[in-house]
Short mmCIF file of C-alpha atoms and ligand atoms in Angstrom, two decimals:
data_model
loop_
_atom_site.label_atom_id
_atom_site.label_comp_id
_atom_site.label_asym_id
_atom_site.label_seq_id
_atom_site.Cartn_x
_atom_site.Cartn_y
_atom_site.Cartn_z
CA UNK W 11 17.38 -28.51 -29.26
CA UNK W 12 21.11 -28.77 -29.61
CA UNK W 13 23.19 -27.02 -26.98
CA UNK W 14 26.91 -26.66 -27.54
CA UNK W 15 29.73 -24.87 -25.77
CA UNK W 16 32.67 -23.33 -27.52
CA UNK W 17 35.32 -20.73 -27.11
CA UNK W 18 34.20 -18.78 -30.16
CA UNK W 19 31.19 -17.58 -32.07
CA UNK W 20 29.73 -19.95 -34.67
CA UNK W 21 26.80 -18.61 -36.66
CA UNK W 22 28.33 -15.33 -37.64
CA UNK W 23 25.29 -13.96 -39.39
CA UNK W 24 22.88 -14.79 -36.62
CA UNK W 25 21.93 -13.54 -33.21
CA UNK W 26 24.41 -12.80 -30.48
CA UNK W 27 23.33 -12.41 -26.87
CA UNK W 28 25.51 -10.38 -24.56
CA UNK W 29 24.93 -9.42 -20.93
CA UNK W 30 24.89 -6.29 -18.87
CA UNK W 31 24.45 -5.46 -15.20
CA UNK W 32 22.46 -2.89 -13.27
CA UNK W 33 23.26 0.80 -13.74
CA UNK W 34 23.84 0.20 -17.44
CA UNK W 35 27.16 -1.58 -16.92
CA UNK W 36 28.25 -3.86 -19.75
CA UNK W 37 30.26 -7.05 -19.67
CA UNK W 38 33.57 -7.19 -21.58
CA UNK W 39 32.04 -8.89 -24.60
CA UNK W 40 29.22 -6.37 -24.66
CA UNK W 41 31.75 -3.55 -24.54
CA UNK W 42 33.66 -5.15 -27.39
CA UNK W 43 30.59 -5.21 -29.61
CA UNK W 44 29.69 -1.71 -28.59
CA UNK W 45 33.10 -0.62 -29.82
CA UNK W 46 32.85 -2.73 -33.00
CA UNK W 47 29.49 -1.18 -33.82
CA UNK W 48 30.85 2.30 -33.13
CA UNK W 49 28.76 2.83 -30.02
CA UNK W 50 25.45 1.54 -31.40
CA UNK W 51 24.78 -0.42 -28.22
CA UNK W 52 25.35 2.49 -25.84
CA UNK W 53 23.27 4.79 -28.03
CA UNK W 54 20.44 2.26 -27.99
CA UNK W 55 20.66 2.05 -24.20
CA UNK W 56 20.41 5.82 -23.90
CA UNK W 57 17.35 5.83 -26.11
CA UNK W 58 15.51 3.15 -24.13
CA UNK W 59 14.27 2.16 -20.70
CA UNK W 60 16.98 -0.47 -20.37
CA UNK W 61 19.02 -0.07 -17.17
CA UNK W 62 20.42 -3.60 -16.74
CA UNK W 63 17.80 -4.86 -14.28
CA UNK W 64 17.43 -8.65 -14.11
CA UNK W 65 15.65 -9.98 -17.17
CA UNK W 66 15.52 -6.69 -19.14
CA UNK W 67 16.18 -7.01 -22.83
CA UNK W 68 17.40 -4.62 -25.50
CA UNK W 69 17.52 -5.68 -29.12
CA UNK W 70 19.60 -4.16 -31.90
CA UNK W 71 18.77 -5.28 -35.39
CA UNK W 72 21.48 -5.52 -38.06
CA UNK W 73 24.04 -3.41 -36.25
CA UNK W 74 26.41 -1.67 -38.63
CA UNK W 75 30.07 -2.71 -38.95
CA UNK W 76 29.57 -6.31 -37.84
CA UNK W 77 28.19 -9.38 -39.53
CA UNK W 78 25.44 -10.11 -37.06
CA UNK W 79 21.74 -9.88 -37.81
CA UNK W 80 21.07 -8.81 -34.25
CA UNK W 81 22.66 -8.22 -30.89
CA UNK W 82 20.52 -8.67 -27.84
CA UNK W 83 21.61 -7.24 -24.53
CA UNK W 84 20.13 -8.94 -21.47
CA UNK W 85 20.29 -7.42 -17.99
CA UNK W 86 21.47 -9.60 -15.10
CA UNK W 87 20.83 -7.09 -12.31
CA UNK W 88 23.28 -6.95 -9.41
CA UNK W 89 26.44 -8.94 -10.21
CA UNK W 90 26.81 -10.03 -6.56
CA UNK W 91 23.23 -11.37 -6.49
CA UNK W 92 23.80 -13.78 -9.37
CA UNK W 93 22.83 -17.39 -8.62
CA UNK W 94 22.42 -20.71 -10.41
CA UNK W 95 18.67 -20.21 -10.17
CA UNK W 96 18.89 -16.84 -11.92
CA UNK W 97 21.12 -18.32 -14.61
CA UNK W 98 18.41 -20.94 -15.23
CA UNK W 99 15.74 -18.25 -15.47
CA UNK W 100 17.82 -16.33 -18.01
CA UNK W 101 18.09 -19.53 -20.05
CA UNK W 102 14.32 -19.91 -19.95
CA UNK W 103 13.70 -16.27 -20.89
CA UNK W 104 16.02 -16.65 -23.88
CA UNK W 105 13.98 -19.60 -25.14
CA UNK W 106 10.69 -17.72 -24.83
CA UNK W 107 11.97 -14.52 -26.41
CA UNK W 108 13.75 -16.06 -29.37
CA UNK W 109 11.10 -18.56 -30.28
CA UNK W 110 8.72 -15.60 -30.39
CA UNK W 111 11.19 -13.69 -32.56
CA UNK W 112 11.63 -16.61 -34.95
CA UNK W 113 15.37 -17.14 -34.37
CA UNK W 114 16.86 -20.51 -35.28
CA UNK W 115 20.28 -20.60 -33.71
CA UNK W 116 21.82 -18.12 -31.33
CA UNK W 117 25.20 -17.45 -29.82
CA UNK W 118 25.35 -16.50 -26.18
CA UNK W 119 28.51 -14.80 -24.95
CA UNK W 120 29.13 -15.57 -21.29
CA UNK W 121 31.47 -13.36 -19.30
CA UNK W 122 31.99 -14.68 -15.79
CA UNK W 123 29.64 -12.76 -13.50
CA UNK W 124 31.25 -12.04 -10.14
CA UNK W 125 30.66 -14.79 -7.56
CA UNK W 126 29.59 -17.40 -10.10
CA UNK W 127 32.09 -19.05 -12.47
CA UNK W 128 31.53 -18.71 -16.20
CA UNK W 129 31.17 -22.49 -16.46
CA UNK W 130 28.55 -22.65 -13.70
CA UNK W 131 26.61 -19.77 -15.22
CA UNK W 132 26.79 -21.33 -18.69
CA UNK W 133 25.74 -24.81 -17.54
CA UNK W 134 22.78 -23.57 -15.52
CA UNK W 135 21.68 -21.24 -18.29
CA UNK W 136 21.67 -24.25 -20.63
CA UNK W 137 19.77 -26.32 -18.04
CA UNK W 138 17.07 -23.63 -17.76
CA UNK W 139 16.89 -23.37 -21.55
CA UNK W 140 16.45 -27.10 -21.87
CA UNK W 141 13.68 -27.21 -19.27
CA UNK W 142 11.86 -24.28 -20.85
CA UNK W 143 12.00 -25.70 -24.37
CA UNK W 144 10.08 -28.81 -23.29
CA UNK W 145 7.12 -29.50 -25.54
CA UNK W 146 4.72 -32.43 -25.69
CA UNK W 147 3.70 -32.61 -29.33
CA UNK W 148 3.55 -36.30 -30.12
CA UNK W 149 -0.20 -36.22 -30.73
CA UNK W 150 -0.15 -33.17 -33.00
CA UNK W 151 -0.23 -34.29 -36.59
CA UNK W 152 -1.52 -31.21 -38.39
CA UNK W 153 0.42 -28.38 -36.74
CA UNK W 154 1.77 -25.92 -39.32
CA UNK W 155 5.45 -24.98 -39.42
CA UNK W 156 4.73 -21.39 -38.37
CA UNK W 157 3.28 -22.59 -35.10
CA UNK W 158 6.27 -24.73 -34.18
CA UNK W 159 9.12 -23.28 -32.12
CA UNK W 160 11.93 -22.03 -34.36
CA UNK W 161 14.96 -22.40 -32.11
CA UNK W 162 17.05 -25.44 -32.91
CA UNK W 163 20.41 -24.61 -31.39
CA UNK W 164 22.20 -22.63 -28.71
CA UNK W 165 25.91 -22.05 -28.90
CA UNK W 166 27.26 -20.89 -25.59
CA UNK W 167 30.56 -19.09 -25.87
CA UNK W 168 32.58 -19.14 -22.68
CA UNK W 169 36.15 -19.41 -21.55
CA UNK W 170 35.78 -22.65 -19.59
CA UNK W 171 33.72 -24.50 -22.18
CA UNK W 172 35.00 -27.96 -21.21
CA UNK W 173 34.06 -27.53 -17.57
CA UNK W 174 30.70 -26.09 -18.57
CA UNK W 175 30.04 -29.15 -20.70
CA UNK W 176 30.85 -31.47 -17.80
CA UNK W 177 28.59 -29.54 -15.45
CA UNK W 178 25.74 -29.64 -17.94
CA UNK W 179 26.23 -33.39 -18.39
CA UNK W 180 25.51 -33.79 -14.67
CA UNK W 181 22.51 -31.44 -14.76
CA UNK W 182 21.28 -33.24 -17.84
CA UNK W 183 20.42 -36.34 -15.82
CA UNK W 184 18.12 -34.17 -13.72
CA UNK W 185 16.66 -32.51 -16.82
CA UNK W 186 16.00 -35.94 -18.35
CA UNK W 187 14.24 -37.03 -15.16
CA UNK W 188 12.07 -33.90 -15.21
CA UNK W 189 11.22 -34.37 -18.89
CA UNK W 190 10.31 -38.00 -18.26
CA UNK W 191 8.02 -36.98 -15.39
CA UNK W 192 6.37 -34.25 -17.50
CA UNK W 193 5.77 -36.73 -20.32
CA UNK W 194 4.22 -39.28 -17.96
CA UNK W 195 1.92 -36.71 -16.38
CA UNK W 196 0.85 -35.28 -19.74
CA UNK W 197 0.05 -38.68 -21.27
CA UNK W 198 -3.69 -39.34 -21.10
CA UNK W 199 -5.34 -42.04 -19.03
CA UNK W 200 -5.95 -44.31 -22.02
CA UNK W 201 -2.22 -44.50 -22.64
CA UNK W 202 -0.84 -44.51 -19.10
CA UNK W 203 -2.83 -46.91 -16.94
CA UNK W 204 -1.42 -49.17 -14.21
CA UNK W 205 -0.25 -52.01 -16.48
CA UNK W 206 1.21 -49.83 -19.25
CA UNK W 207 2.82 -47.57 -16.64
CA UNK W 208 4.51 -50.55 -14.95
CA UNK W 209 5.83 -51.69 -18.35
CA UNK W 210 7.20 -48.22 -18.95
CA UNK W 211 9.02 -48.18 -15.60
CA UNK W 212 10.58 -51.59 -16.28
CA UNK W 213 12.54 -49.96 -19.10
CA UNK W 214 14.42 -47.91 -16.51
CA UNK W 215 16.57 -50.93 -15.76
CA UNK W 216 18.74 -49.60 -18.62
CA UNK W 217 20.00 -46.94 -16.19
CA UNK W 218 21.04 -49.51 -13.60
CA UNK W 219 17.86 -49.46 -11.53
CA UNK W 220 16.54 -52.75 -10.17
CA UNK W 221 12.84 -52.91 -10.96
CA UNK W 222 10.32 -55.13 -9.23
CA UNK W 223 6.60 -55.24 -10.02
CA UNK W 224 3.91 -56.62 -7.73
CA UNK W 225 0.51 -57.34 -9.29
CA UNK W 226 -2.82 -57.83 -7.54
CA UNK W 227 -2.15 -61.43 -6.44
CA UNK W 228 1.11 -60.46 -4.75
CA UNK W 229 -0.52 -57.49 -3.07
CA UNK W 230 -3.45 -59.64 -1.99
CA UNK W 231 -0.95 -61.98 -0.36
CA UNK W 232 0.58 -59.03 1.50
CA UNK W 233 -2.86 -57.94 2.70
CA UNK W 234 -2.92 -54.57 0.91
CA UNK W 235 -6.69 -54.20 1.15
CA UNK W 236 -6.58 -50.39 1.15
CA UNK W 237 -4.70 -50.06 -2.16
CA UNK W 238 -6.58 -52.94 -3.81
CA UNK W 239 -9.96 -51.50 -2.86
CA UNK W 240 -9.23 -48.36 -4.89
CA UNK W 241 -8.37 -50.32 -8.04
CA UNK W 242 -11.12 -52.91 -7.78
CA UNK W 243 -13.50 -51.04 -10.10
CA UNK W 244 -10.96 -50.75 -12.87
CA UNK W 245 -10.37 -53.08 -15.81
CA UNK W 246 -6.66 -52.42 -15.40
CA UNK W 247 -4.75 -54.45 -12.81
CA UNK W 248 -3.28 -52.41 -9.94
CA UNK W 249 0.50 -52.48 -9.62
CA UNK W 250 3.12 -51.70 -7.02
CA UNK W 251 6.41 -50.88 -8.71
CA UNK W 252 9.68 -50.70 -6.81
CA UNK W 253 12.77 -49.02 -8.24
CA UNK W 254 15.99 -49.61 -6.40
CA UNK W 255 19.26 -47.71 -6.75
CA UNK W 256 22.19 -49.10 -4.74
CA UNK W 257 24.78 -46.36 -5.06
CA UNK W 258 26.17 -46.10 -1.50
CA UNK W 259 29.72 -47.31 -0.87
CA UNK W 260 28.40 -49.18 2.15
CA UNK W 261 25.99 -51.63 0.60
CA UNK W 262 24.03 -52.11 3.83
CA UNK W 263 23.41 -48.40 4.39
CA UNK W 264 19.73 -47.89 5.23
CA UNK W 265 17.98 -46.55 2.13
CA UNK W 266 16.03 -43.35 1.73
CA UNK W 267 12.64 -44.17 0.24
CA UNK W 268 10.45 -42.10 -2.06
CA UNK W 269 6.81 -43.06 -2.31
CA UNK W 270 4.48 -41.76 -5.02
CA UNK W 271 0.73 -41.68 -5.50
CA UNK W 272 0.10 -43.10 -8.93
CA UNK W 273 -3.64 -42.83 -9.55
CA UNK W 274 -3.48 -42.96 -13.34
CA UNK W 275 -6.97 -41.52 -13.53
CA UNK W 276 -9.18 -40.33 -10.69
CA UNK W 277 -12.87 -40.23 -11.58
CA UNK W 278 -13.68 -40.18 -7.87
CA UNK W 279 -15.11 -43.71 -8.14
CA UNK W 280 -18.70 -44.15 -6.94
CA UNK W 281 -18.32 -40.77 -5.18
CA UNK W 282 -18.01 -39.48 -8.75
CA UNK W 283 -16.38 -36.12 -9.42
CA UNK W 284 -18.30 -33.45 -11.34
CA UNK W 285 -17.69 -33.54 -15.11
CA UNK W 286 -16.21 -30.06 -15.50
CA UNK W 287 -12.43 -30.28 -15.39
CA UNK W 288 -12.39 -34.00 -14.72
CA UNK W 289 -9.92 -34.46 -17.59
CA UNK W 290 -7.28 -32.87 -15.34
CA UNK W 291 -7.36 -35.97 -13.18
CA UNK W 292 -4.96 -37.71 -15.54
CA UNK W 293 -2.33 -35.84 -13.51
CA UNK W 294 -3.30 -37.69 -10.34
CA UNK W 295 -0.24 -39.86 -10.85
CA UNK W 296 2.02 -36.79 -10.56
CA UNK W 297 3.58 -37.95 -7.28
CA UNK W 298 4.60 -41.24 -8.83
CA UNK W 299 5.99 -39.47 -11.91
CA UNK W 300 8.22 -37.35 -9.68
CA UNK W 301 9.49 -40.50 -7.97
CA UNK W 302 10.16 -42.17 -11.34
CA UNK W 303 11.96 -39.10 -12.70
CA UNK W 304 13.96 -38.71 -9.51
CA UNK W 305 15.09 -42.34 -9.53
CA UNK W 306 16.14 -41.96 -13.16
CA UNK W 307 18.12 -38.83 -12.26
CA UNK W 308 19.83 -40.46 -9.25
CA UNK W 309 20.79 -43.53 -11.27
CA UNK W 310 21.86 -41.42 -14.24
CA UNK W 311 24.30 -39.41 -12.18
CA UNK W 312 25.33 -42.48 -10.19
CA UNK W 313 24.50 -40.82 -6.87
CA UNK W 314 26.41 -42.33 -3.91
CA UNK W 315 23.24 -43.18 -2.03
CA UNK W 316 20.91 -46.12 -1.50
CA UNK W 317 17.50 -44.99 -2.66
CA UNK W 318 14.26 -46.83 -3.28
CA UNK W 319 11.29 -45.48 -5.18
CA UNK W 320 7.89 -47.12 -4.64
CA UNK W 321 4.84 -46.19 -6.67
CA UNK W 322 1.30 -47.44 -6.15
CA UNK W 323 -0.41 -47.52 -9.55
CA UNK W 324 -4.19 -47.74 -9.61
CA UNK W 325 -7.12 -46.39 -11.58
CA UNK W 326 -10.08 -45.06 -9.60
CA UNK W 327 -13.19 -45.99 -11.60
CA UNK W 328 -16.91 -46.39 -10.88
CA UNK W 329 -18.27 -49.78 -11.94
CA UNK W 330 -20.28 -52.67 -10.56
CA UNK W 331 -17.11 -54.02 -8.97
CA UNK W 332 -16.03 -50.65 -7.53
CA UNK W 333 -15.88 -50.16 -3.79
CA UNK W 334 -18.87 -48.43 -2.20
CA UNK W 335 -19.00 -45.53 0.23
CA UNK W 336 -19.25 -47.17 3.64
CA UNK W 337 -17.14 -50.21 2.76
CA UNK W 338 -14.61 -51.23 5.38
CA UNK W 339 -11.20 -52.38 4.15
CA UNK W 340 -8.24 -53.83 6.02
CA UNK W 341 -4.84 -52.32 5.26
CA UNK W 342 -1.57 -54.25 5.28
CA UNK W 343 -0.83 -52.75 8.70
CA UNK W 344 -3.92 -54.52 10.07
CA UNK W 345 -5.68 -51.21 10.71
CA UNK W 346 -9.19 -51.03 9.28
CA UNK W 347 -10.60 -48.13 7.29
CA UNK W 348 -14.17 -47.05 6.70
CA UNK W 349 -14.27 -45.66 3.15
CA UNK W 350 -16.69 -42.75 3.56
CA UNK W 351 -15.77 -41.18 0.23
CA UNK W 352 -14.28 -43.19 -2.62
CA UNK W 353 -12.77 -39.96 -3.99
CA UNK W 354 -10.36 -39.78 -1.03
CA UNK W 355 -8.45 -42.64 -2.64
CA UNK W 356 -4.87 -41.40 -2.69
CA UNK W 357 -4.40 -41.85 1.05
CA UNK W 358 -5.73 -45.43 0.78
CA UNK W 359 -3.08 -46.24 -1.81
CA UNK W 360 -0.29 -44.54 0.14
CA UNK W 361 -1.27 -46.21 3.42
CA UNK W 362 -0.28 -49.62 2.10
CA UNK W 363 2.78 -48.44 0.17
CA UNK W 364 4.14 -46.49 3.17
CA UNK W 365 3.61 -49.44 5.48
CA UNK W 366 5.25 -51.81 3.03
CA UNK W 367 8.26 -49.48 2.57
CA UNK W 368 8.71 -49.19 6.33
CA UNK W 369 8.39 -52.92 7.04
CA UNK W 370 10.37 -54.22 4.11
CA UNK W 371 13.26 -51.75 3.81
CA UNK W 372 13.74 -50.25 7.31
CA UNK W 373 14.48 -46.92 5.62
CA UNK W 374 16.36 -43.99 7.18
CA UNK W 375 13.59 -41.72 5.88
CA UNK W 376 10.37 -41.89 3.88
CA UNK W 377 9.19 -39.07 1.67
CA UNK W 378 5.89 -39.36 -0.12
CA UNK W 379 4.58 -37.16 -2.91
CA UNK W 380 0.94 -36.98 -3.88
CA UNK W 381 -1.62 -34.83 -5.64
CA UNK W 382 -3.62 -35.58 -2.53
CA UNK W 383 -6.10 -32.79 -1.81
CA UNK W 384 -7.86 -29.98 -3.63
CA UNK W 385 -7.66 -28.14 -0.29
CA UNK W 386 -3.89 -27.83 -0.76
CA UNK W 387 -4.48 -25.62 -3.80
CA UNK W 388 -6.88 -23.46 -1.78
CA UNK W 389 -4.25 -23.07 0.96
CA UNK W 390 -1.05 -22.46 -0.99
CA UNK W 391 -2.05 -21.99 -4.62
CA UNK W 392 0.48 -23.06 -7.22
CA UNK W 393 3.58 -21.46 -5.68
CA UNK W 394 4.36 -23.87 -2.87
CA UNK W 395 3.72 -27.51 -2.15
CA UNK W 396 2.78 -28.23 1.46
CA UNK W 397 5.03 -30.42 3.58
CA UNK W 398 3.78 -32.36 6.61
CA UNK W 399 6.37 -34.16 8.71
CA UNK W 400 7.01 -35.94 12.00
CA UNK W 401 10.62 -34.73 11.89
CA UNK W 402 11.53 -31.02 12.13
CA UNK W 403 15.01 -31.51 10.66
CA UNK W 404 13.69 -33.30 7.61
CA UNK W 405 11.02 -30.65 7.10
CA UNK W 406 13.60 -27.87 7.48
CA UNK W 407 16.01 -29.58 5.08
CA UNK W 408 13.25 -29.83 2.49
CA UNK W 409 12.43 -26.13 2.80
CA UNK W 410 16.13 -25.27 2.37
CA UNK W 411 16.43 -27.54 -0.69
CA UNK W 412 13.35 -25.81 -2.09
CA UNK W 413 14.91 -22.37 -1.67
CA UNK W 414 18.07 -23.50 -3.46
CA UNK W 415 16.27 -25.05 -6.41
CA UNK W 416 13.36 -22.64 -6.72
CA UNK W 417 10.80 -25.38 -6.02
CA UNK W 418 8.70 -23.81 -3.29
CA UNK W 419 7.68 -25.91 -0.30
CA UNK W 420 6.01 -24.70 2.89
CA UNK W 421 5.55 -26.44 6.28
CA UNK W 422 2.04 -27.34 7.39
CA UNK W 423 0.99 -28.51 10.87
CA UNK W 424 0.07 -31.92 12.25
CA UNK W 425 -1.48 -32.59 15.67
CA UNK W 426 -3.67 -34.88 17.74
CA UNK W 427 -6.72 -32.61 17.50
CA UNK W 428 -6.63 -33.00 13.71
CA UNK W 429 -5.99 -36.72 14.07
CA UNK W 430 -9.22 -37.17 16.06
CA UNK W 431 -11.22 -35.91 13.09
CA UNK W 432 -10.64 -39.18 11.22
CA UNK W 433 -11.76 -41.53 14.01
CA UNK W 434 -14.57 -43.79 12.78
CA UNK W 435 -17.68 -45.21 14.51
CA UNK W 436 -17.15 -48.72 13.20
CA UNK W 437 -13.49 -49.05 12.11
CA UNK W 438 -10.04 -47.83 13.22
CA UNK W 439 -10.35 -44.73 11.06
CA UNK W 440 -12.36 -43.22 8.22
CA UNK W 441 -10.81 -41.90 5.05
CA UNK W 442 -12.16 -38.34 5.27
CA UNK W 443 -12.35 -35.84 8.10
CA UNK W 444 -14.81 -33.29 6.74
CA UNK W 445 -14.29 -30.08 4.80
CA UNK W 446 -12.16 -28.23 7.31
CA UNK W 447 -8.37 -28.66 7.30
CA UNK W 448 -8.76 -31.18 4.47
CA UNK W 449 -5.06 -31.36 3.61
CA UNK W 450 -4.08 -31.83 7.24
CA UNK W 451 -6.55 -34.61 8.00
CA UNK W 452 -5.29 -36.39 4.87
CA UNK W 453 -1.74 -36.12 6.22
CA UNK W 454 -2.90 -37.34 9.66
CA UNK W 455 -4.31 -40.39 7.92
CA UNK W 456 -0.93 -41.11 6.33
CA UNK W 457 0.89 -40.62 9.61
CA UNK W 458 -0.97 -43.62 11.00
CA UNK W 459 1.09 -45.75 8.60
CA UNK W 460 4.64 -44.51 9.13
CA UNK W 461 5.47 -45.50 12.71
CA UNK W 462 8.61 -43.77 14.03
CA UNK W 463 10.42 -43.50 10.71
CA UNK W 464 11.37 -39.89 9.85
CA UNK W 465 8.71 -39.09 7.28
CA UNK W 466 7.58 -36.19 5.16
CA UNK W 467 4.45 -35.97 3.06
CA UNK W 468 4.52 -33.47 0.20
CA UNK W 469 1.11 -32.53 -1.17
CA UNK W 470 1.77 -31.44 -4.76
CA UNK W 471 -1.87 -30.96 -5.84
CA UNK W 472 -1.07 -27.33 -6.75
CA UNK W 473 2.46 -27.70 -8.07
CA UNK W 474 2.39 -30.84 -10.25
CA UNK W 475 0.36 -29.08 -12.92
CA UNK W 476 0.06 -25.41 -13.71
CA UNK W 477 -2.14 -23.75 -16.28
CA UNK W 478 0.33 -20.87 -16.62
CA UNK W 479 3.95 -21.11 -17.72
CA UNK W 480 6.76 -19.73 -15.56
CA UNK W 481 10.39 -18.87 -16.31
CA UNK W 482 11.63 -22.40 -16.85
CA UNK W 483 8.42 -24.41 -17.04
CA UNK W 484 5.95 -24.37 -19.91
CA UNK W 485 2.24 -24.55 -19.03
CA UNK W 486 1.06 -28.01 -17.98
CA UNK W 487 3.03 -30.73 -16.21
CA UNK W 488 5.88 -29.23 -14.19
CA UNK W 489 7.96 -32.22 -13.06
CA UNK W 490 7.89 -30.56 -9.62
CA UNK W 491 9.98 -32.14 -6.87
CA UNK W 492 12.82 -33.71 -8.81
CA UNK W 493 15.25 -30.82 -8.42
CA UNK W 494 14.08 -30.40 -4.82
CA UNK W 495 14.62 -34.02 -3.78
CA UNK W 496 17.82 -34.41 -5.76
CA UNK W 497 19.15 -31.40 -3.80
CA UNK W 498 18.00 -32.94 -0.51
CA UNK W 499 19.86 -36.15 -1.36
CA UNK W 500 23.02 -34.23 -2.32
CA UNK W 501 22.94 -32.15 0.86
CA UNK W 502 22.02 -34.82 3.43
CA UNK W 503 22.01 -38.41 2.25
CA UNK W 504 25.18 -38.87 0.26
CA UNK W 505 27.61 -38.79 3.19
CA UNK W 506 29.19 -42.21 3.33
CA UNK W 507 30.07 -42.89 6.93
N1 BES S 616 -6.73 -36.26 -6.63
C1 BES S 616 -7.64 -35.58 -5.79
C2 BES S 616 -7.09 -34.26 -5.26
C3 BES S 616 -6.94 -33.16 -6.27
C4 BES S 616 -8.02 -32.39 -6.63
C5 BES S 616 -5.71 -32.88 -6.79
C6 BES S 616 -7.85 -31.38 -7.54
C7 BES S 616 -5.54 -31.86 -7.70
C8 BES S 616 -6.62 -31.10 -8.08
C9 BES S 616 -7.98 -36.47 -4.61
O1 BES S 616 -8.02 -37.83 -4.84
C10 BES S 616 -9.34 -36.08 -4.15
O2 BES S 616 -10.26 -36.29 -4.89
N2 BES S 616 -9.43 -35.50 -2.97
C11 BES S 616 -10.64 -35.04 -2.44
C12 BES S 616 -10.72 -35.46 -1.00
C13 BES S 616 -12.06 -35.28 -0.38
C14 BES S 616 -13.03 -36.27 -0.98
C15 BES S 616 -11.93 -35.48 1.10
C16 BES S 616 -10.68 -33.53 -2.57
O3 BES S 616 -9.65 -32.89 -2.40
O4 BES S 616 -11.73 -32.99 -2.90
MN1 MN S 617 -9.90 -38.49 -5.54
ZN1 ZN S 618 -6.89 -38.52 -6.39
#
């Protein structure tokens, strides 16, 4: 979809969107069209339930005395409560409503809402619209025209159109990262498997990222027995891919590292999952997709930060070479693990990647993302990811970044009593702790591989994929975490002392 900004209306016979506020107040442009249509807008308001509440919509078809086919009035609620997040939601709602109505191009007249500049409002509205119009249709070959979305262009009319364009250009890097992550997660397991995924990531060098790929031999050399054990039943070679962005003015500034679980398909291995719904497990590389999308966004906007993304790419398959329940593996840290359940594989992958990140890069912080436990969905549903951390400031900063960006994240506990649950009879630890507190024991497992580095683990099992659409996310892959972590970087890791 083409989004443009201009100081005047373009498609004069089309749809014009104007805004109103609570208590039936109208913006200047809305008032102008009310006058031009000899009061048609105010009469329509009186004859409807529209009051100007956030998200309300009132549509006027072919209003007399002007050349438009329709005027749509959208309520923004309280002018003082306007926010970038709400602007994004309005953008998303516009996409949903006008695709349903069959509109092709629309003009949107932005009057500066109090407290938020017209350019900021316009740019974030466009950002929300772009995110909501995401569609993965590359494998549809027989879809009829009537089923395809109709909207092809938005023309946003606002006074500061140049500034709005610049602001959107910045947000666009984030949108592109999110779209990339959604694509990766939606791609099936026969297309995205460790080797093809690594090839895909290599292409990101075009944005200025340094890419390094370690195959099984290199990982063997490093002693990554935990990660390698997970991939040993697969015909595809496991990969560790490292994406490096050196954007800080001080080249030697300790990097922030983002670590992603990239299980390209999780059958459960020999501890095989039940068949029903197993197809969903193509999204078990969601954590890695967020890291890839985030690194693309940081590089795209040339963020003044040193950041490293590390993704462990493996496929968890049952086969005659697969690891067995009861096997003992030795991780790169030297700690041994009794693999009670081969379906608790994500933590095995992350254990080696976390340890490697800590040893190799001496990072200022490590943040891992993983679709790690079904129990996370039971605890928090699809509204919040859970965050587990050894550092209260980091955890708090993540929650704040989540509130700003609308990507919910909620603190979960850690503690020695939970840690005990993963002690093993014959090795240093076992990979499962029983049914109770399943998300916490998984996090305790990871904590054994992070030392004293400030670390946060974000379990995105419930937020990486959603069956239902929301205001700015279609159903399916969400790209969760990119806006959140980009905000965290902006707020806390870009200072250049
Ligand atoms: N990838 C799954 C977790 C998952 C399940 C994410 C459903 C999203 C939706 C993970 O590898 C897994 O299988 N975890 C097990 C752990 C158990 C064996 C201790 C789980 O949650 O059931
Ligand atoms: Mn599993
Ligand atoms: Zn998994």
